Amino acid sequence: MSEYFRKLLDLLKVEREEDRQAYIRMTEMASVSERRANGLAWYPIAIRGNEMSRGDYLTVEVERTTHQDLPHQLRFGMPAVLFSNHEPKKDRVEGVISHQSGNRLKITLKTDELPDWSRDGKLGIDLLFDDNSYDEMQNALKTASSRAESEKDSHLIRVLTGEKSPGFDDTLLKIDILKLNPSQNEAVNKILSANELAIVHGPPGTGKTTTLVQAIKAMLLKDRKQILVVAPSNTAVDLLSEKLSEEGLEVLRVGNPVRVSERLLSLTLDSKMAAHSRIKDIKALKKQAGEYKNMAHKYKRQFGKAEREQRKALFDEAHKIMKDVASIEQYVTDDLLAKTQVVTATLVGANHYTVRSLNYHTVVIDEAGQALEPACWIPILKAEKLVLAGDHLQLAPTIKSAEAARNGLSTTLLEKSVAAHPESVVLLEEQYRMNEAIMGYSSKVFYQNKLKAHTSVATRTLFPGDSPLAFIDTAGCGFDEKLQGTSSTNPEEAAFLFKHLSQLVNELTEANKKPLDISQFPSIAIISPYKEQINILKEQLLHAPALKDYLSKIAVNTIDSFQGQERDVVYISMTRSNPEAEIGFLSDIRRMNVAMTRARKKLVVIGDSATLSSLPFYTDFIAYAEGLGAYQSAWEFADI
């Protein structure tokens, strides 16, 4: 096995074990109400229906009947278990979540009939540890390693592991798409000419999705071969699926969309199958099989030889019918896939049983800066050519094991490929989100000053005469941080933030010359890197009188939750303020790059310069703000 893949396999093993231990800690000693609070269980639930499924398994639809507002982690494709509260250790049957929407989900159980205990007592669904995703990643790495050792099929693998350089077809005529800017068109042409690898580096607001969609359309015109488009998150897959469909392409969304829109649901295999001419045959056969099974179940436990044989004959007939159902379903699936131009899925979802055997000319991985490398190899093995799109200078993937992260698992395939193959990279240079003052510091530190603001946004402000950028220095104000559990908080800084925001709303109202109705009110994000500070900010927001009518337009959350989003106004509460100038994970400047680039019209950063200046990144940011006349001391606001 090659050293490259052996190292990745070792790191994945460490990560898997850490993840498993975290799962055990959260579940083993936890009561069902604690598991429910942690988003790992639905309880209680009611069964709303069931039907026979692939491989004689039973698919059961359930609904959670209480605690419906609790967030949860139950998602399509996750392993789960149906249990009864009578004897949860004994009364349980495992399965896989095959659909989830709102407060309902379908679970395909590894049994062909509902157990007797499901008819009495309270039922629940527990999430199981997701061994399947780790197995898929591990298998992909092993396959990639063995392919790399044979000359056949290994060209792309050798490029990605740094053994070979990528090639380009320079004879291709360049195309110029009117709705794209010069760097976006350059990216499309790079993708079209690449033999193995093209990389679209898309800083915040530069239209990466728009560029990808046009590139996919152009590839389909040029090669007329099916393309696989994947991303690490369902949300990113949904966005691309929707945009590709809007361009008139035949898209198949594998898996269960999170954004439940009519357009997205119509792209799923279930929906396309429901509209297929052969679906009536499938329904009739399933009904018939169900009737045979019901008849078989009428025989009680005490019966003679004749009854036993009759029962067996009924079960055999039901199984035979389900085999016919499976072959018709496969025919329908193959028929639909033959008409599909673009298959979209998550990284692991690319190996879903419905599309597992498919290969593609090109695979596109979006949000590759957030993708764990072992997961990327699942779709890569299905392709001759790879397009990576993302920004390795924003958030990295979430890794549970500090040891695995330290030893290289946090370094993405995008990062490695940008470093090894600069000739494959095109940087999108024009951004359509931020006022140029908001953009400037990020451009200087992360993008070699190459970003420029489109004229439509370059000088855009919240209201005439407003400043688009402010750094408000709390040094010397006595806003000292406090430790709550393992998280830092700063209640005084939070209170100051809301005073400042209330004053901004007053200024905006005056500029408007009449009270603002909710439709005129700007969208606002209040961000902090610290979870406990977020809780304090949420609590204080509810007690800010000037903001009470506008709560629906104000979102308070961590930096990670705003990745890929934008707002008119962004406040960042830096939180840390201590005599030792310790800044903890504020030193993760890629995370701060995300926070500082969410704002369209105004960015307000509130922090203690004495503490922050222990890192040159913040010293330079404060100097940048001073250069624009955007530095203020919190003392200047003593009267607010």
PDB file of N, CA and C in Angstrom, residues 405-463:
ATOM      1  N   ALA A 405      -6.245  15.658  13.706  1.00  0.00           N
ATOM      2  CA  ALA A 405      -6.165  16.987  13.078  1.00  0.00           C
ATOM      3  C   ALA A 405      -4.712  17.461  13.027  1.00  0.00           C
ATOM      4  N   ARG A 406      -4.014  17.306  14.148  1.00  0.00           N
ATOM      5  CA  ARG A 406      -2.617  17.756  14.259  1.00  0.00           C
ATOM      6  C   ARG A 406      -1.719  17.014  13.269  1.00  0.00           C
ATOM      7  N   ASN A 407      -2.015  15.744  13.043  1.00  0.00           N
ATOM      8  CA  ASN A 407      -1.158  14.929  12.175  1.00  0.00           C
ATOM      9  C   ASN A 407      -1.534  14.981  10.696  1.00  0.00           C
ATOM     10  N   GLY A 408      -2.533  15.822  10.361  1.00  0.00           N
ATOM     11  CA  GLY A 408      -2.768  16.052   8.936  1.00  0.00           C
ATOM     12  C   GLY A 408      -4.165  15.818   8.411  1.00  0.00           C
ATOM     13  N   LEU A 409      -5.084  15.292   9.246  1.00  0.00           N
ATOM     14  CA  LEU A 409      -6.429  15.038   8.719  1.00  0.00           C
ATOM     15  C   LEU A 409      -7.178  16.348   8.436  1.00  0.00           C
ATOM     16  N   SER A 410      -6.773  17.420   9.127  1.00  0.00           N
ATOM     17  CA  SER A 410      -7.449  18.708   8.899  1.00  0.00           C
ATOM     18  C   SER A 410      -6.982  19.381   7.604  1.00  0.00           C
ATOM     19  N   THR A 411      -5.908  18.872   7.012  1.00  0.00           N
ATOM     20  CA  THR A 411      -5.456  19.419   5.721  1.00  0.00           C
ATOM     21  C   THR A 411      -6.284  18.765   4.618  1.00  0.00           C
ATOM     22  N   THR A 412      -7.010  19.589   3.878  1.00  0.00           N
ATOM     23  CA  THR A 412      -7.944  19.049   2.886  1.00  0.00           C
ATOM     24  C   THR A 412      -7.234  18.748   1.573  1.00  0.00           C
ATOM     25  N   LEU A 413      -7.916  17.948   0.756  1.00  0.00           N
ATOM     26  CA  LEU A 413      -7.409  17.649  -0.586  1.00  0.00           C
ATOM     27  C   LEU A 413      -7.321  18.944  -1.397  1.00  0.00           C
ATOM     28  N   LEU A 414      -8.237  19.880  -1.163  1.00  0.00           N
ATOM     29  CA  LEU A 414      -8.191  21.180  -1.854  1.00  0.00           C
ATOM     30  C   LEU A 414      -6.892  21.910  -1.522  1.00  0.00           C
ATOM     31  N   GLU A 415      -6.561  21.972  -0.232  1.00  0.00           N
ATOM     32  CA  GLU A 415      -5.310  22.638   0.180  1.00  0.00           C
ATOM     33  C   GLU A 415      -4.088  21.991  -0.470  1.00  0.00           C
ATOM     34  N   LYS A 416      -4.035  20.654  -0.409  1.00  0.00           N
ATOM     35  CA  LYS A 416      -2.891  19.931  -0.977  1.00  0.00           C
ATOM     36  C   LYS A 416      -2.778  20.194  -2.477  1.00  0.00           C
ATOM     37  N   SER A 417      -3.939  20.167  -3.164  1.00  0.00           N
ATOM     38  CA  SER A 417      -3.931  20.311  -4.623  1.00  0.00           C
ATOM     39  C   SER A 417      -3.563  21.730  -5.049  1.00  0.00           C
ATOM     40  N   VAL A 418      -4.032  22.734  -4.299  1.00  0.00           N
ATOM     41  CA  VAL A 418      -3.670  24.130  -4.611  1.00  0.00           C
ATOM     42  C   VAL A 418      -2.161  24.305  -4.478  1.00  0.00           C
ATOM     43  N   ALA A 419      -1.571  23.716  -3.429  1.00  0.00           N
ATOM     44  CA  ALA A 419      -0.129  23.839  -3.202  1.00  0.00           C
ATOM     45  C   ALA A 419       0.673  23.067  -4.259  1.00  0.00           C
ATOM     46  N   ALA A 420       0.195  21.864  -4.622  1.00  0.00           N
ATOM     47  CA  ALA A 420       0.971  21.004  -5.531  1.00  0.00           C
ATOM     48  C   ALA A 420       0.795  21.385  -7.003  1.00  0.00           C
ATOM     49  N   HIS A 421      -0.395  21.901  -7.353  1.00  0.00           N
ATOM     50  CA  HIS A 421      -0.706  22.136  -8.775  1.00  0.00           C
ATOM     51  C   HIS A 421      -1.270  23.538  -9.012  1.00  0.00           C
ATOM     52  N   PRO A 422      -0.460  24.596  -8.783  1.00  0.00           N
ATOM     53  CA  PRO A 422      -0.979  25.958  -8.986  1.00  0.00           C
ATOM     54  C   PRO A 422      -1.480  26.202 -10.413  1.00  0.00           C
ATOM     55  N   GLU A 423      -0.954  25.405 -11.372  1.00  0.00           N
ATOM     56  CA  GLU A 423      -1.378  25.583 -12.768  1.00  0.00           C
ATOM     57  C   GLU A 423      -2.845  25.179 -12.988  1.00  0.00           C
ATOM     58  N   SER A 424      -3.425  24.465 -12.007  1.00  0.00           N
ATOM     59  CA  SER A 424      -4.830  24.041 -12.126  1.00  0.00           C
ATOM     60  C   SER A 424      -5.797  25.049 -11.517  1.00  0.00           C
ATOM     61  N   VAL A 425      -5.262  26.056 -10.829  1.00  0.00           N
ATOM     62  CA  VAL A 425      -6.095  26.940  -9.999  1.00  0.00           C
ATOM     63  C   VAL A 425      -6.465  28.230 -10.723  1.00  0.00           C
ATOM     64  N   VAL A 426      -7.750  28.599 -10.618  1.00  0.00           N
ATOM     65  CA  VAL A 426      -8.185  29.941 -11.027  1.00  0.00           C
ATOM     66  C   VAL A 426      -8.845  30.594  -9.815  1.00  0.00           C
ATOM     67  N   LEU A 427      -8.374  31.797  -9.466  1.00  0.00           N
ATOM     68  CA  LEU A 427      -8.955  32.564  -8.359  1.00  0.00           C
ATOM     69  C   LEU A 427     -10.054  33.470  -8.918  1.00  0.00           C
ATOM     70  N   LEU A 428     -11.259  33.355  -8.354  1.00  0.00           N
ATOM     71  CA  LEU A 428     -12.335  34.281  -8.728  1.00  0.00           C
ATOM     72  C   LEU A 428     -12.064  35.608  -8.026  1.00  0.00           C
ATOM     73  N   GLU A 429     -11.943  36.679  -8.792  1.00  0.00           N
ATOM     74  CA  GLU A 429     -11.388  37.931  -8.235  1.00  0.00           C
ATOM     75  C   GLU A 429     -12.410  39.023  -7.954  1.00  0.00           C
ATOM     76  N   GLU A 430     -13.606  38.894  -8.508  1.00  0.00           N
ATOM     77  CA  GLU A 430     -14.575  39.981  -8.328  1.00  0.00           C
ATOM     78  C   GLU A 430     -15.680  39.513  -7.394  1.00  0.00           C
ATOM     79  N   GLN A 431     -15.919  40.301  -6.325  1.00  0.00           N
ATOM     80  CA  GLN A 431     -16.949  39.874  -5.370  1.00  0.00           C
ATOM     81  C   GLN A 431     -18.155  40.817  -5.416  1.00  0.00           C
ATOM     82  N   TYR A 432     -19.311  40.225  -5.133  1.00  0.00           N
ATOM     83  CA  TYR A 432     -20.599  40.909  -5.311  1.00  0.00           C
ATOM     84  C   TYR A 432     -21.349  41.071  -3.988  1.00  0.00           C
ATOM     85  N   ARG A 433     -20.642  40.989  -2.880  1.00  0.00           N
ATOM     86  CA  ARG A 433     -21.298  41.022  -1.568  1.00  0.00           C
ATOM     87  C   ARG A 433     -20.993  42.285  -0.786  1.00  0.00           C
ATOM     88  N   MET A 434     -19.683  42.606  -0.642  1.00  0.00           N
ATOM     89  CA  MET A 434     -19.257  43.551   0.395  1.00  0.00           C
ATOM     90  C   MET A 434     -18.868  44.927  -0.145  1.00  0.00           C
ATOM     91  N   ASN A 435     -19.148  45.921   0.670  1.00  0.00           N
ATOM     92  CA  ASN A 435     -18.531  47.233   0.469  1.00  0.00           C
ATOM     93  C   ASN A 435     -17.010  47.039   0.474  1.00  0.00           C
ATOM     94  N   GLU A 436     -16.294  47.832  -0.334  1.00  0.00           N
ATOM     95  CA  GLU A 436     -14.848  47.581  -0.498  1.00  0.00           C
ATOM     96  C   GLU A 436     -14.061  47.759   0.808  1.00  0.00           C
ATOM     97  N   ALA A 437     -14.587  48.588   1.731  1.00  0.00           N
ATOM     98  CA  ALA A 437     -13.896  48.751   3.021  1.00  0.00           C
ATOM     99  C   ALA A 437     -13.996  47.477   3.861  1.00  0.00           C
ATOM    100  N   ILE A 438     -15.123  46.781   3.762  1.00  0.00           N
ATOM    101  CA  ILE A 438     -15.299  45.521   4.491  1.00  0.00           C
ATOM    102  C   ILE A 438     -14.404  44.441   3.867  1.00  0.00           C
ATOM    103  N   MET A 439     -14.317  44.464   2.548  1.00  0.00           N
ATOM    104  CA  MET A 439     -13.554  43.451   1.803  1.00  0.00           C
ATOM    105  C   MET A 439     -12.039  43.623   1.941  1.00  0.00           C
ATOM    106  N   GLY A 440     -11.589  44.869   2.102  1.00  0.00           N
ATOM    107  CA  GLY A 440     -10.176  45.208   1.915  1.00  0.00           C
ATOM    108  C   GLY A 440      -9.195  44.424   2.770  1.00  0.00           C
ATOM    109  N   TYR A 441      -9.507  44.252   4.070  1.00  0.00           N
ATOM    110  CA  TYR A 441      -8.529  43.599   4.942  1.00  0.00           C
ATOM    111  C   TYR A 441      -8.403  42.113   4.603  1.00  0.00           C
ATOM    112  N   SER A 442      -9.530  41.476   4.374  1.00  0.00           N
ATOM    113  CA  SER A 442      -9.518  40.057   3.992  1.00  0.00           C
ATOM    114  C   SER A 442      -8.741  39.868   2.686  1.00  0.00           C
ATOM    115  N   SER A 443      -8.964  40.758   1.728  1.00  0.00           N
ATOM    116  CA  SER A 443      -8.275  40.665   0.434  1.00  0.00           C
ATOM    117  C   SER A 443      -6.763  40.773   0.613  1.00  0.00           C
ATOM    118  N   LYS A 444      -6.358  41.696   1.502  1.00  0.00           N
ATOM    119  CA  LYS A 444      -4.923  41.932   1.725  1.00  0.00           C
ATOM    120  C   LYS A 444      -4.260  40.718   2.403  1.00  0.00           C
ATOM    121  N   VAL A 445      -4.900  40.175   3.429  1.00  0.00           N
ATOM    122  CA  VAL A 445      -4.279  39.113   4.234  1.00  0.00           C
ATOM    123  C   VAL A 445      -4.359  37.749   3.546  1.00  0.00           C
ATOM    124  N   PHE A 446      -5.509  37.465   2.931  1.00  0.00           N
ATOM    125  CA  PHE A 446      -5.739  36.103   2.426  1.00  0.00           C
ATOM    126  C   PHE A 446      -5.602  35.961   0.909  1.00  0.00           C
ATOM    127  N   TYR A 447      -5.869  37.038   0.155  1.00  0.00           N
ATOM    128  CA  TYR A 447      -5.990  36.885  -1.309  1.00  0.00           C
ATOM    129  C   TYR A 447      -5.054  37.812  -2.088  1.00  0.00           C
ATOM    130  N   GLN A 448      -3.889  38.079  -1.509  1.00  0.00           N
ATOM    131  CA  GLN A 448      -2.832  38.884  -2.158  1.00  0.00           C
ATOM    132  C   GLN A 448      -3.364  40.190  -2.774  1.00  0.00           C
ATOM    133  N   ASN A 449      -4.349  40.793  -2.106  1.00  0.00           N
ATOM    134  CA  ASN A 449      -4.938  42.053  -2.592  1.00  0.00           C
ATOM    135  C   ASN A 449      -5.563  41.937  -3.983  1.00  0.00           C
ATOM    136  N   LYS A 450      -5.933  40.721  -4.380  1.00  0.00           N
ATOM    137  CA  LYS A 450      -6.457  40.525  -5.734  1.00  0.00           C
ATOM    138  C   LYS A 450      -7.973  40.727  -5.835  1.00  0.00           C
ATOM    139  N   LEU A 451      -8.668  40.717  -4.698  1.00  0.00           N
ATOM    140  CA  LEU A 451     -10.125  40.868  -4.769  1.00  0.00           C
ATOM    141  C   LEU A 451     -10.496  42.301  -5.119  1.00  0.00           C
ATOM    142  N   LYS A 452     -11.519  42.421  -5.970  1.00  0.00           N
ATOM    143  CA  LYS A 452     -12.070  43.758  -6.195  1.00  0.00           C
ATOM    144  C   LYS A 452     -13.583  43.682  -6.026  1.00  0.00           C
ATOM    145  N   ALA A 453     -14.143  44.790  -5.579  1.00  0.00           N
ATOM    146  CA  ALA A 453     -15.591  44.830  -5.355  1.00  0.00           C
ATOM    147  C   ALA A 453     -16.284  45.280  -6.636  1.00  0.00           C
ATOM    148  N   HIS A 454     -17.338  44.561  -7.014  1.00  0.00           N
ATOM    149  CA  HIS A 454     -18.120  44.967  -8.186  1.00  0.00           C
ATOM    150  C   HIS A 454     -18.727  46.344  -7.923  1.00  0.00           C
ATOM    151  N   THR A 455     -18.877  47.125  -8.979  1.00  0.00           N
ATOM    152  CA  THR A 455     -19.356  48.514  -8.813  1.00  0.00           C
ATOM    153  C   THR A 455     -20.708  48.585  -8.103  1.00  0.00           C
ATOM    154  N   SER A 456     -21.520  47.532  -8.231  1.00  0.00           N
ATOM    155  CA  SER A 456     -22.852  47.554  -7.600  1.00  0.00           C
ATOM    156  C   SER A 456     -22.783  47.495  -6.079  1.00  0.00           C
ATOM    157  N   VAL A 457     -21.633  47.032  -5.527  1.00  0.00           N
ATOM    158  CA  VAL A 457     -21.537  46.900  -4.065  1.00  0.00           C
ATOM    159  C   VAL A 457     -20.389  47.715  -3.456  1.00  0.00           C
ATOM    160  N   ALA A 458     -19.470  48.189  -4.287  1.00  0.00           N
ATOM    161  CA  ALA A 458     -18.210  48.770  -3.782  1.00  0.00           C
ATOM    162  C   ALA A 458     -18.426  49.896  -2.778  1.00  0.00           C
ATOM    163  N   THR A 459     -19.409  50.739  -3.010  1.00  0.00           N
ATOM    164  CA  THR A 459     -19.595  51.899  -2.116  1.00  0.00           C
ATOM    165  C   THR A 459     -20.962  51.850  -1.414  1.00  0.00           C
ATOM    166  N   ARG A 460     -21.584  50.696  -1.442  1.00  0.00           N
ATOM    167  CA  ARG A 460     -22.924  50.557  -0.855  1.00  0.00           C
ATOM    168  C   ARG A 460     -22.852  50.665   0.667  1.00  0.00           C
ATOM    169  N   THR A 461     -23.732  51.469   1.270  1.00  0.00           N
ATOM    170  CA  THR A 461     -23.763  51.604   2.734  1.00  0.00           C
ATOM    171  C   THR A 461     -25.198  51.412   3.228  1.00  0.00           C
ATOM    172  N   LEU A 462     -25.330  51.337   4.544  1.00  0.00           N
ATOM    173  CA  LEU A 462     -26.641  51.096   5.157  1.00  0.00           C
ATOM    174  C   LEU A 462     -27.576  52.286   4.911  1.00  0.00           C
ATOM    175  N   PHE A 463     -27.037  53.488   5.031  1.00  0.00           N
ATOM    176  CA  PHE A 463     -27.784  54.710   4.693  1.00  0.00           C
ATOM    177  C   PHE A 463     -26.749  55.775   4.329  1.00  0.00           C
TER     178      PHE A 463
END
